[in-house]
Short mmCIF file of C-alpha atoms in Angstrom, two decimals:
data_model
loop_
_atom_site.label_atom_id
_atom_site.label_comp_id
_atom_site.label_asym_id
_atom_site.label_seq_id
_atom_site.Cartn_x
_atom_site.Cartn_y
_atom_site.Cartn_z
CA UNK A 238 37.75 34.46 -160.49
CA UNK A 239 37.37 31.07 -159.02
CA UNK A 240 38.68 29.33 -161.83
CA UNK A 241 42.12 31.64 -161.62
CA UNK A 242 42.22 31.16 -157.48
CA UNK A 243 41.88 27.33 -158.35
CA UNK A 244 44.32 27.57 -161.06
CA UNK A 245 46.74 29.19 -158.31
CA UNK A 246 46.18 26.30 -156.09
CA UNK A 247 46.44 23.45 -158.80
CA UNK A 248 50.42 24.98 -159.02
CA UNK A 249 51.05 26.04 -155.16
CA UNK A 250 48.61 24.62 -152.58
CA UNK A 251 50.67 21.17 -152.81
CA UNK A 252 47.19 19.42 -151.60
CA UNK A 253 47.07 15.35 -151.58
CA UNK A 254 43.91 15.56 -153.43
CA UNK A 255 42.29 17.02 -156.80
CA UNK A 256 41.60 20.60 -156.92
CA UNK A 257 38.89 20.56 -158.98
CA UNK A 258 37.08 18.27 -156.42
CA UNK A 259 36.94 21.12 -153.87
CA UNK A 260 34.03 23.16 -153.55
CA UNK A 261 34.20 26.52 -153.07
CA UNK A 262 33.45 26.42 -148.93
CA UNK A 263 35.47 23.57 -148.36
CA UNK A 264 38.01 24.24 -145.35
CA UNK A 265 42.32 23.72 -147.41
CA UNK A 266 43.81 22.89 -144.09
CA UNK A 267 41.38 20.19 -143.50
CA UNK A 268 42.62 19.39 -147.18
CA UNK A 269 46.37 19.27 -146.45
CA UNK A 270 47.16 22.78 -146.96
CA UNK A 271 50.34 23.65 -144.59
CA UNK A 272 51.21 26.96 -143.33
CA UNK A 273 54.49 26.89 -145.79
CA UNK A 274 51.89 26.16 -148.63
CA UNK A 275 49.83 28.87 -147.61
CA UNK A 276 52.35 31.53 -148.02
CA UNK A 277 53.35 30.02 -152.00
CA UNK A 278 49.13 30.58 -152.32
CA UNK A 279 49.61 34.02 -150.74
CA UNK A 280 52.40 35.14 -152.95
CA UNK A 281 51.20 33.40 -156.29
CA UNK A 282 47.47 35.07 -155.73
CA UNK A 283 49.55 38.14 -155.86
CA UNK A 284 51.14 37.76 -159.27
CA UNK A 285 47.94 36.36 -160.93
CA UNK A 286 46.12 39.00 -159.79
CA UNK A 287 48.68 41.40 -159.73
CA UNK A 288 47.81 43.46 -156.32
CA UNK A 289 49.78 42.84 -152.42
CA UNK A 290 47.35 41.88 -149.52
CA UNK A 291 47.54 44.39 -146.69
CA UNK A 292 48.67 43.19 -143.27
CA UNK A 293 45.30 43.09 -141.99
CA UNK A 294 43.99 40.36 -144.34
CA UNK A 295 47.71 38.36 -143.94
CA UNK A 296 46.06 35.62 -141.59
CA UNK A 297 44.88 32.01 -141.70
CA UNK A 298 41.50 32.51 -142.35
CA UNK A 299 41.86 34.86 -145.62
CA UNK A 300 43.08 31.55 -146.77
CA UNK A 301 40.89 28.72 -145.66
CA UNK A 302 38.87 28.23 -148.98
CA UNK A 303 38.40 29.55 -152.02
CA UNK A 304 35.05 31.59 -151.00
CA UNK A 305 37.36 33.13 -148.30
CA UNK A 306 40.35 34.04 -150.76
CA UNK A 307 37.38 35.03 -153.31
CA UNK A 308 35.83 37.92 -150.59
CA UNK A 309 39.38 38.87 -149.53
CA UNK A 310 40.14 39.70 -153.56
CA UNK A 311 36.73 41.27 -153.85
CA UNK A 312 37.09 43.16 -150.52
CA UNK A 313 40.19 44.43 -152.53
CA UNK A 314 38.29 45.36 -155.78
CA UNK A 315 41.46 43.35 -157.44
CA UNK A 316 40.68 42.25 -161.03
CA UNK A 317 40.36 38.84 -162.43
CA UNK A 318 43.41 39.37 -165.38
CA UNK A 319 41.63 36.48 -167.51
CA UNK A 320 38.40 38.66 -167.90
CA UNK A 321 40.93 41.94 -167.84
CA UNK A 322 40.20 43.79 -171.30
CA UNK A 323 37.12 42.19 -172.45
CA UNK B 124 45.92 13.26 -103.13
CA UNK B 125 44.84 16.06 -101.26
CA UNK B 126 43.53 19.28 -102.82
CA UNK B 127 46.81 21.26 -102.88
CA UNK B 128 45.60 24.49 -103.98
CA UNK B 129 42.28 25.12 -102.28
CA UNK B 130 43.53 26.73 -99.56
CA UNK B 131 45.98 29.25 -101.22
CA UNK B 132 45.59 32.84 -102.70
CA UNK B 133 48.70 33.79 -103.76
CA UNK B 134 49.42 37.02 -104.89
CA UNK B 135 51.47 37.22 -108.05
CA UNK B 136 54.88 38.20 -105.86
CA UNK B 137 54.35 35.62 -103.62
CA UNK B 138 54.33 32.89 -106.41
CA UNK B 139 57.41 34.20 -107.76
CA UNK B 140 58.85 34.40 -103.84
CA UNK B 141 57.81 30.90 -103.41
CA UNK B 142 59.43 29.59 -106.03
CA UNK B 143 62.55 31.04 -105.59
CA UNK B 144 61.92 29.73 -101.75
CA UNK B 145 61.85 26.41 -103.81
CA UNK B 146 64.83 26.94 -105.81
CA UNK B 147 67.16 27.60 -103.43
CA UNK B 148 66.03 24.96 -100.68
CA UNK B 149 65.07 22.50 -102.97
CA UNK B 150 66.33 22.46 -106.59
CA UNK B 151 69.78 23.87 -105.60
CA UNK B 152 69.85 21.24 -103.21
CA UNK B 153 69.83 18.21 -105.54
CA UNK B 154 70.87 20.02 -108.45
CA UNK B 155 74.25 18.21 -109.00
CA UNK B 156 72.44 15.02 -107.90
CA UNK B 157 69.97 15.48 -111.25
CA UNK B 158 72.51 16.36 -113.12
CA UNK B 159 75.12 13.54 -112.47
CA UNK B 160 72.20 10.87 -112.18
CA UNK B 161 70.45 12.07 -115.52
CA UNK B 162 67.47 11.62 -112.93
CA UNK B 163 64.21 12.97 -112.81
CA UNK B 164 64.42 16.22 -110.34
CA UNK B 165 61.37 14.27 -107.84
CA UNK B 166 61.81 16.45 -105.37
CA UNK B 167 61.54 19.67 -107.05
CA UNK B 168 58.49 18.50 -108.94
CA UNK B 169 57.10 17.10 -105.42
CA UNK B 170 57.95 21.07 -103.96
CA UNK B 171 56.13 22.36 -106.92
CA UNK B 172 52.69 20.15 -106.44
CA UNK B 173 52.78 21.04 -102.98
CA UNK B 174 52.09 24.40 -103.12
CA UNK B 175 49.69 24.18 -105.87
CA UNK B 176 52.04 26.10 -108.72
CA UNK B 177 51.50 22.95 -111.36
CA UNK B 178 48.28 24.47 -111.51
CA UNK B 179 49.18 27.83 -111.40
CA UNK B 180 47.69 28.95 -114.94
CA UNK B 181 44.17 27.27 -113.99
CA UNK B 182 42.11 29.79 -113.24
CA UNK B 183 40.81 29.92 -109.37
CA UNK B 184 37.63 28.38 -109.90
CA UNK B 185 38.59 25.37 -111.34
CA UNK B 186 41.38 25.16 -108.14
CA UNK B 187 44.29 26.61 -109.46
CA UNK B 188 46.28 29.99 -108.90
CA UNK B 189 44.75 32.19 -111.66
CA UNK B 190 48.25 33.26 -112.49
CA UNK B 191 48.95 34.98 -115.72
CA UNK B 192 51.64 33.92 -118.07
CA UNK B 193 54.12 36.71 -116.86
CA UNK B 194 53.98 35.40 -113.38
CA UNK B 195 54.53 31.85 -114.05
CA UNK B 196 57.64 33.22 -116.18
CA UNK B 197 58.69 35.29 -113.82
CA UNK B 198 58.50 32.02 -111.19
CA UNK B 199 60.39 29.76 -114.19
CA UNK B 200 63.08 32.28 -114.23
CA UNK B 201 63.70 31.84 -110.43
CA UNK B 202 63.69 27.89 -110.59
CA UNK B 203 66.20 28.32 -114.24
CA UNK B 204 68.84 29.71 -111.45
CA UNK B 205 69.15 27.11 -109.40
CA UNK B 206 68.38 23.77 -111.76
CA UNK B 207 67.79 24.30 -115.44
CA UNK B 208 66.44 20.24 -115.62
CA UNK B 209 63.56 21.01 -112.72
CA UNK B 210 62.57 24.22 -114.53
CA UNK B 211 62.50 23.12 -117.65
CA UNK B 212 60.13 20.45 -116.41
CA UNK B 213 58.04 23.06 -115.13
CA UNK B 214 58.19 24.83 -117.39
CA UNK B 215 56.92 22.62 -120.42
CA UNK B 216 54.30 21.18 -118.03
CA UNK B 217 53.40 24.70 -117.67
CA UNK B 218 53.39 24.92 -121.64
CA UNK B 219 50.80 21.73 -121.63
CA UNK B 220 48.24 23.57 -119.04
CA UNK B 221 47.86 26.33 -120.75
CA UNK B 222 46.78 24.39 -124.04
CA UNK B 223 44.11 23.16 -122.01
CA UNK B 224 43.70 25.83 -120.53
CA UNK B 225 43.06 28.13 -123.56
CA UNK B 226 41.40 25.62 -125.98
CA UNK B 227 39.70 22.64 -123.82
CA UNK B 228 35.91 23.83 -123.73
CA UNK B 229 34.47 20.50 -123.63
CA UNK B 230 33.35 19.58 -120.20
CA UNK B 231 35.71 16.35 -119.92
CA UNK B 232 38.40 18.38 -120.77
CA UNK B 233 37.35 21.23 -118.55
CA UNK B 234 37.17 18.88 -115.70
CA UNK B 235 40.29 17.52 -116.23
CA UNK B 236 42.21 20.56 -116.19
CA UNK B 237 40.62 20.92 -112.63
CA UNK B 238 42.13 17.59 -111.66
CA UNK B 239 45.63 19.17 -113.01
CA UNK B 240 45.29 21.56 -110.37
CA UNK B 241 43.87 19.80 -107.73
CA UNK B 242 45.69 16.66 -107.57
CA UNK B 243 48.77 18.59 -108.95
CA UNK B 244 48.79 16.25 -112.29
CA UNK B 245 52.37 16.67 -113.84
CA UNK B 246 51.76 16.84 -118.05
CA UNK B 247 54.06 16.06 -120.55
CA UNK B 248 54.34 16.49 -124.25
CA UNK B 249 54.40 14.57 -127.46
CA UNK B 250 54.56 16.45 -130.55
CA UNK B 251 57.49 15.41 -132.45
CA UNK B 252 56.93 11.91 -133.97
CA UNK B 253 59.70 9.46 -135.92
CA UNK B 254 59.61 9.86 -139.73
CA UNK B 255 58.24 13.25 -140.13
CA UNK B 256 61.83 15.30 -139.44
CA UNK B 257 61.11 16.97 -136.29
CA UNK B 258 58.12 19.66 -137.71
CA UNK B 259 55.58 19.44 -135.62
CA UNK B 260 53.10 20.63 -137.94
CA UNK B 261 52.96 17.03 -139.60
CA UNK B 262 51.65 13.92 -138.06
CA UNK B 263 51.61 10.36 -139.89
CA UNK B 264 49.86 8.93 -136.81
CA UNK B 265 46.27 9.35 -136.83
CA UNK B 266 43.43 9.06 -134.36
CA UNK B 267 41.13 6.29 -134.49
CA UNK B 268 37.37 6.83 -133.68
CA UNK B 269 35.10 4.12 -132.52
CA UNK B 270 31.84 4.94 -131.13
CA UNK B 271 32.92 7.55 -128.68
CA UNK B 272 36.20 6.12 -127.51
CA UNK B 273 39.58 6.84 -129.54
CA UNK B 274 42.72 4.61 -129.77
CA UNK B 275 46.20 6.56 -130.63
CA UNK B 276 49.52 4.79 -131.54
CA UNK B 277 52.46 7.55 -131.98
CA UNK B 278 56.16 6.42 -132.17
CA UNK B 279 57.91 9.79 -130.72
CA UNK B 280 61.52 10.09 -130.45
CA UNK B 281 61.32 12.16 -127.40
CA UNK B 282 58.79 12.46 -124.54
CA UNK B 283 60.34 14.79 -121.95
CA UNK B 284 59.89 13.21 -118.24
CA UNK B 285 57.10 10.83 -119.92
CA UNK B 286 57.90 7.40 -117.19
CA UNK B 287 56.67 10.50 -114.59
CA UNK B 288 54.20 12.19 -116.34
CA UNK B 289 50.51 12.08 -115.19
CA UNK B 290 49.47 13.16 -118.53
CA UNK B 291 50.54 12.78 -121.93
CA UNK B 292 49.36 16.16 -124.89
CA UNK B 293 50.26 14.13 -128.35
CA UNK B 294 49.43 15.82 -131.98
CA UNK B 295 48.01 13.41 -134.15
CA UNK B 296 46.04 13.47 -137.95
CA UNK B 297 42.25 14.04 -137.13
CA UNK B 298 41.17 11.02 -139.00
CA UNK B 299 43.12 8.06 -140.71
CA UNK B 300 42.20 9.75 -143.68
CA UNK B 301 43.69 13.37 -143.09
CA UNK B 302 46.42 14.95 -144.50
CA UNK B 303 49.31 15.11 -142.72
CA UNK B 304 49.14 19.00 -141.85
CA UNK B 305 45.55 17.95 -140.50
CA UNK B 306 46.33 17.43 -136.55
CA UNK B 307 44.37 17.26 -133.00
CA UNK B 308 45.66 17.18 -129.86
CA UNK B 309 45.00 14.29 -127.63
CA UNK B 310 45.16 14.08 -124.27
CA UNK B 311 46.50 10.69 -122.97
CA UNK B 312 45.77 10.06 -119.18
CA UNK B 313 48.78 7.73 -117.71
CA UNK B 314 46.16 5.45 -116.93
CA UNK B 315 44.60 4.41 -120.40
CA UNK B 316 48.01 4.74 -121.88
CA UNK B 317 51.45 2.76 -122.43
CA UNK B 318 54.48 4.01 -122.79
CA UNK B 319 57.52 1.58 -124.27
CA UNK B 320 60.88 3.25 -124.26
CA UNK B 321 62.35 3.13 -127.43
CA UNK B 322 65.69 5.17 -126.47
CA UNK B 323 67.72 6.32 -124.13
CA UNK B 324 68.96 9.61 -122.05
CA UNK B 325 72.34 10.60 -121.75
CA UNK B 326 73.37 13.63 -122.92
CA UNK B 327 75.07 17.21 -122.52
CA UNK B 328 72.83 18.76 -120.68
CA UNK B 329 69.36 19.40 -119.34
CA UNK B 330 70.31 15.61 -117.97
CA UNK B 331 67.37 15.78 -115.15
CA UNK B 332 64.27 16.19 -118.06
CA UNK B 333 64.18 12.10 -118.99
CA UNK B 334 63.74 13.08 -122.60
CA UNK B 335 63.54 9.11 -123.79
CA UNK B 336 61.89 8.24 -127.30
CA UNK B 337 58.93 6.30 -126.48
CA UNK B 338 55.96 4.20 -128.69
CA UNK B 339 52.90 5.76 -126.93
CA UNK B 340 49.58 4.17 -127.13
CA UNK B 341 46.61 5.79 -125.75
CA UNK B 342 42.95 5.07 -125.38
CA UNK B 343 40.32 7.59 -124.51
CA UNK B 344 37.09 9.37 -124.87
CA UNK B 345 36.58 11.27 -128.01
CA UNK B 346 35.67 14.33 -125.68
CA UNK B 347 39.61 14.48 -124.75
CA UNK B 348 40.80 15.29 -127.87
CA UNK B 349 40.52 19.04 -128.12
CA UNK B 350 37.94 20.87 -130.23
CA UNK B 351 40.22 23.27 -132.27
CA UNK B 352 42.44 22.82 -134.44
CA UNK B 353 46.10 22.18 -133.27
CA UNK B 354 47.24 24.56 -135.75
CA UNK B 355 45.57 27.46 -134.28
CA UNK B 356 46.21 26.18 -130.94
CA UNK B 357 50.09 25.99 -131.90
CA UNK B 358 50.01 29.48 -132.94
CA UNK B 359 47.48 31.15 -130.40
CA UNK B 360 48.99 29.23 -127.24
CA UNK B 361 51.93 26.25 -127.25
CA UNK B 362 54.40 28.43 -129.52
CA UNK B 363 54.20 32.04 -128.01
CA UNK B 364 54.17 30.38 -124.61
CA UNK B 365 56.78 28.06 -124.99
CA UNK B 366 59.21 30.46 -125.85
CA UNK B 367 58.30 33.15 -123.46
CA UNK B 368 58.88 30.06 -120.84
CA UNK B 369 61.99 28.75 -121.89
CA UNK B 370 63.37 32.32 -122.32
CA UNK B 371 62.02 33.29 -119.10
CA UNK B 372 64.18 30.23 -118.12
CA UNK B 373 67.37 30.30 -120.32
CA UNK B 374 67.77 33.92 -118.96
CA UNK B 375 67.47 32.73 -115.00
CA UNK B 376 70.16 30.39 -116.39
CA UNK B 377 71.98 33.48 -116.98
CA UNK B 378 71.33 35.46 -114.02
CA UNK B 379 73.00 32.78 -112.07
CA UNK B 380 76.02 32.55 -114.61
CA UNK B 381 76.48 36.01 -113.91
CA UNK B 382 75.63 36.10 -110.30
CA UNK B 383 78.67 34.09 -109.92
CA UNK B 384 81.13 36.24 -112.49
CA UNK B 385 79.88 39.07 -109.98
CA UNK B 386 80.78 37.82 -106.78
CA UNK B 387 84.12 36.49 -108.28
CA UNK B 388 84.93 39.86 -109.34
CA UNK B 389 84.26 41.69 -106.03
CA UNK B 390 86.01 39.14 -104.14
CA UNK B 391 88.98 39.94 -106.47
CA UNK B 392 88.28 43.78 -105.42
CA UNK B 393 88.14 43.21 -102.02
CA UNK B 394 91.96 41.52 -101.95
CA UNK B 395 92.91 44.67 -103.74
CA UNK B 396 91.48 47.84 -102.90
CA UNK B 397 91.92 50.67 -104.81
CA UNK B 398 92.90 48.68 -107.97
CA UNK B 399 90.17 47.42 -110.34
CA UNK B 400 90.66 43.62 -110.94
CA UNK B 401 91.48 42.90 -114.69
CA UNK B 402 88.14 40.98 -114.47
CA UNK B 403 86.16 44.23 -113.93
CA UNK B 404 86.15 45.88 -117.51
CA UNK B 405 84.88 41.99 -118.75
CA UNK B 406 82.39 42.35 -115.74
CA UNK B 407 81.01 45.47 -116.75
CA UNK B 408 80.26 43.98 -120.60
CA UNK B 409 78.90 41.15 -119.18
CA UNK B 410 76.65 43.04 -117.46
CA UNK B 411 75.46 44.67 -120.55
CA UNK B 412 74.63 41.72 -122.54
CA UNK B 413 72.80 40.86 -119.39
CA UNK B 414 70.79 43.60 -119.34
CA UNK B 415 70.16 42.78 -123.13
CA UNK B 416 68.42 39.59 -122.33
CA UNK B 417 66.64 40.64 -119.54
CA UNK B 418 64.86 43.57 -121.40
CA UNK B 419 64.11 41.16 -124.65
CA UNK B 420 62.66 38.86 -121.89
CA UNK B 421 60.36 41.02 -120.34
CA UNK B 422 59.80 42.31 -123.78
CA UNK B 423 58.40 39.20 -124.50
CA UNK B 424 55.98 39.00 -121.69
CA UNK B 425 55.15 42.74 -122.53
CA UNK B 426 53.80 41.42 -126.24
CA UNK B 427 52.28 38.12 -125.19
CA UNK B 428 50.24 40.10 -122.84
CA UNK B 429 49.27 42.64 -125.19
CA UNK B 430 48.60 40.25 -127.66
CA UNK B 431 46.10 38.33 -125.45
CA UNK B 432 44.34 41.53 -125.03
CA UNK B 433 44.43 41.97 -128.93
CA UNK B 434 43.20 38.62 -130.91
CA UNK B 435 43.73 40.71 -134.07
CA UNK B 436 47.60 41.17 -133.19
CA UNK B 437 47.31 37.36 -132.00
CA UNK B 438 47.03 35.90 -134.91
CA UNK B 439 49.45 38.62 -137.10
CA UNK B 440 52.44 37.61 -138.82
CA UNK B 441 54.46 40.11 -136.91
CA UNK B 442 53.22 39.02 -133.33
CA UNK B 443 54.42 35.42 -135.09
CA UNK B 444 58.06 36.69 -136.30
CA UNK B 445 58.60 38.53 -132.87
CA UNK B 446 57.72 35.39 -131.01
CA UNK B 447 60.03 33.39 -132.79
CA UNK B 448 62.74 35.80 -133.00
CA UNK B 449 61.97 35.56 -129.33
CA UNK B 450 63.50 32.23 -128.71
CA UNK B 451 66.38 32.42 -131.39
CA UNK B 452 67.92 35.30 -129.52
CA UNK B 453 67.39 34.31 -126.28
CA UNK B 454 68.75 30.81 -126.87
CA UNK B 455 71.82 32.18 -128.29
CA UNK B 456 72.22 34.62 -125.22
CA UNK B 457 72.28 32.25 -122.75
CA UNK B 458 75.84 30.69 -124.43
CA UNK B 459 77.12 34.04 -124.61
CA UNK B 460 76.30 35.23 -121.43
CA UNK B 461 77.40 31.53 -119.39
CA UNK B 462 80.64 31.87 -121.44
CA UNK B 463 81.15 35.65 -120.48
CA UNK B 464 81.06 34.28 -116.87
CA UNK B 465 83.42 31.80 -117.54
CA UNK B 466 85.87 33.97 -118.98
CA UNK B 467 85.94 36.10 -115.94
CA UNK B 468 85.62 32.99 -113.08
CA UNK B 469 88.75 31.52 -114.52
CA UNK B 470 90.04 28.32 -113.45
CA UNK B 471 87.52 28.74 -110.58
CA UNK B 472 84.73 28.68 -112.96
CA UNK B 473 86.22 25.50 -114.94
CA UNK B 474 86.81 23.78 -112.05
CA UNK B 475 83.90 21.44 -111.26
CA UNK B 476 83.51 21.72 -107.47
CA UNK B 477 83.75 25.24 -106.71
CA UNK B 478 81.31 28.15 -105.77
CA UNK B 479 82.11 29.59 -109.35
CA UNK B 480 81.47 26.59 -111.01
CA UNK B 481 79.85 27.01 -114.73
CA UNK B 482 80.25 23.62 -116.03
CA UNK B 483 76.98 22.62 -115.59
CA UNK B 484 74.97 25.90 -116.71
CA UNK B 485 77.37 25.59 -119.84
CA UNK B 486 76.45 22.08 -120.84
CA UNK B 487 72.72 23.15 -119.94
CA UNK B 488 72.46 26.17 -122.07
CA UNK B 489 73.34 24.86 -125.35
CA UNK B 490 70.90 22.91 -125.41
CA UNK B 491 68.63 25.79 -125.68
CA UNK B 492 69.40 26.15 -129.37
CA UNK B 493 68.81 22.77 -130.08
CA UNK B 494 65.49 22.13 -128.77
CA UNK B 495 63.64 23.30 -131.74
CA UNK B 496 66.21 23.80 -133.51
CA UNK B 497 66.94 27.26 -134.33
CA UNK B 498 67.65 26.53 -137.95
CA UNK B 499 63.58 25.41 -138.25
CA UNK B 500 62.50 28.46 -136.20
CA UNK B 501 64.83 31.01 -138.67
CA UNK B 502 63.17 28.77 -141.81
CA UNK B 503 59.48 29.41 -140.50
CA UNK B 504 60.81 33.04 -140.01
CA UNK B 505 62.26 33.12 -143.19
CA UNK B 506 58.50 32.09 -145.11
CA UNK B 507 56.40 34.72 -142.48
CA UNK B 508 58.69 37.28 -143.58
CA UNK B 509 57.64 36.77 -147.33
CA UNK B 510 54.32 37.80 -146.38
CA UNK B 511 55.39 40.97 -143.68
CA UNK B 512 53.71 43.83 -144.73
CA UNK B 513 53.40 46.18 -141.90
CA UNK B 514 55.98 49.07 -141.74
CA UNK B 515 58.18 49.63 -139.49
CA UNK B 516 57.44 46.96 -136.69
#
């Protein structure tokens, strides 16, 4: 799941620095990701994963790292499509 | 500087009563004078310190009024009827307070909000900055740490009444080496800081708020830059309270507008009784597009208030569409209303010395959708609406 959330922000987080350099608890606004950004991660986690947030989860912190948009998914029960079907 | 507010317990009516004391003795007073000059509206400010309201968001035990919000909007509303310039300075010093008001837990920060109400310290604001388009979530200035001092050097093409500000709030990156999206907010005391004017002031309206471009440069301890991040302070406090403020204002700018229509129409009746002036029908729609602003207003109060009561709603996209939406249409209601006015005053409201003058109010109230331009505000809009999900609200 991590590698698909990072994959998400590789294409929409529109951060100065390397991706793959982030670990998982690492705050993305302290890494350069903007509120505009945050909404392209929003809507992109969406299509990868194929699900809509709820309203309730729709706030800065569902989005501050990727161990915070990993729980929201899992509080979710959404799927990982790349391990969908094996 | 004596304490100004230790004697006083104001209720929240007699706030609002005191400033419209103000207003009409004071701000009316030198109005045109403000206006005309392009001049910094000293005495109004002076009026203002006096009886403690520049502190009149800091709660009582650190000497100020323990007003809420609604009050202090209510009190802006009063001052936007007589001098749009003074309130406006009020009102964005009002904006500053609460920042620190809401988010300055350190102890240096807590004890200078005390001085803001005791001494009556007038703050001013410096979040644009040349270079990064006017979005004031970007900074390419950054602060600069040295043992537990900072240094700050910010080129900002506006600084509203800075030359007469005690106090300076600037955004700035965290760190040299932050991203641009990365900010603090600094606070930059007049006397560790230099201000070198880098435009000047002469424009349409809202003449008396000094609103030069200056390079600031600011030195400090690292204790007064604020502990949270500015982003959640933008969104928590300085954008849902600026634009309940400068509607709160925009629609006493209003009030007076059509204060004057009023009286021009039953002075019309009273020449001809028994006939309705052909002014009346334009009255009476005035009056509802009035009534319109007022309610989205005090609507606005109404959902700050709640939402202070409710972090959850706080920090929802919906609280931050309404908010927005907030200033967009209340902005654009001021024209409508100050031109609705006009319409009905006539010649007497064109004319520029006369007691149905509008010329200045109309100047005054387009600014309203300039400052942030309401373009940016429908674009932010436009990107929280992507991710709206609640139904119905």
């Amino acid at each position: 799941m991590d590698e698909t959330i990072r994959a998400v922000l590789r294409d929409n987080a529109r951060l100065p620095g390397d991706v793959d350099a982030l670990r998982p608890d690492d705050d993305l606004y302290r890494a350069g990701l903007t509120s505009h950004a945050s909404v392209n991660v929003m809507l992109a986690l969406e299509d990868a994963f194929d699900f809509e947030f709820p309203d309730a989860l729709l706030k800065k912190s569902t989005f501050e790292s990727i161990a915070a948009i990993r729980s929201a998914l899992e509080s979710l029960d959404v799927d990982d499509p790349n391990l969908a079907g094996r | 500087m004596t304490d100004v507010a230790d004697t006083l317990v104001l209720t929240a009516d007699e706030v609002v009563a005191t400033a419209a004391r103000i207003g009409r003795e004071v701000l009316a007073v030198h109005a045109d004078a403000v206006d005309a000059g392009s001049r910094f509206p000293a005495e109004a400010v002076a009026a203002l310190r006096e009886v403690g309201l520049l502190g009149a968001l800091v709660p009582v035990e650190l000497g100020g009024l323990g007003q809420s919000l609604e009050t202090v909007a209510r009190a802006v509303t009063e001052l936007g009827k007589h001098c749009s310039s003074a309130a406006m300075v009020f009102a964005m010093h009002q904006i500053q307070v609460a920042c620190l008001v809401d988010h300055g837990h350190t102890p240096v920060l807590r004890a200078y909000t005390e001085r803001v109400a005791r001494e009556g310290l007038l703050l001013a604001s410096a979040t644009t900055e040349v270079g990064t388009g006017g979005d004031v979530r970007s900074s390419s200035c950054a602060v600069e740490v040295t043992g537990d001092s900072y240094r700050l050097r910010k080129q900002a093409p506006v600084i509203s009444y800075g030359e007469h500000a005690d106090g300076v709030l600037a955004t700035s990156r965290r760190t040299p080496d932050s991203p641009p999206s990365d900010q603090v907010l600094v606070v930059c005391r007049t006397e560790q800081t230099t201000l070198e004017p880098t435009s000047e002031w002469d424009v349409l309206g809202f003449r008396g708020t000094c609103s030069l471009g200056f390079v600031l440069t600011s030195t400090g301890s690292v204790e007064e830059i604020l502990p949270v991040p500015y982003g959640d302070i933008s969104s928590q406090t300085m954008l849902p309270v600026s634009h309940v403020l400068w509607s709160s204002l925009w629609f006493g700018m209003a009030s007076a507008a059509e204060q004057r229509a009023r009286k021009f129409v039953q002075g019309a009746a009273r020449r001809t009784p028994g006939t309705l002036p052909p002014s009346a029908a334009r009255l009476a729609e005035l009056a509802a597009v009035h009534q319109q602003f007022r309610d989205l207003v005090e609507g606005g109060r109404r959902r700050y208030a709640a939402a202070r009561q409710d972090p959850g709603s706080a920090t929802s996209v919906g609280y931050a569409i309404a908010m927005n939406t907030l200033k967009v249409s209340a902005s654009t209601l001021v024209v409508d209303v100050v031109q609705r006015s006009l319409l009905i005053c006539g010649m007497a409201g064109y004319a520029t010395k006369s007691p149905f003058s509008l010329g200045r109010l109309l100047r005054d109230s387009y600014g309203a959708q300039l400052m942030v331009n309401n373009d940016r505000i429908h674009a932010n809009n436009s990107q929280l609406l992507l991710m709206h999900r609640s139904e119905g609200t």
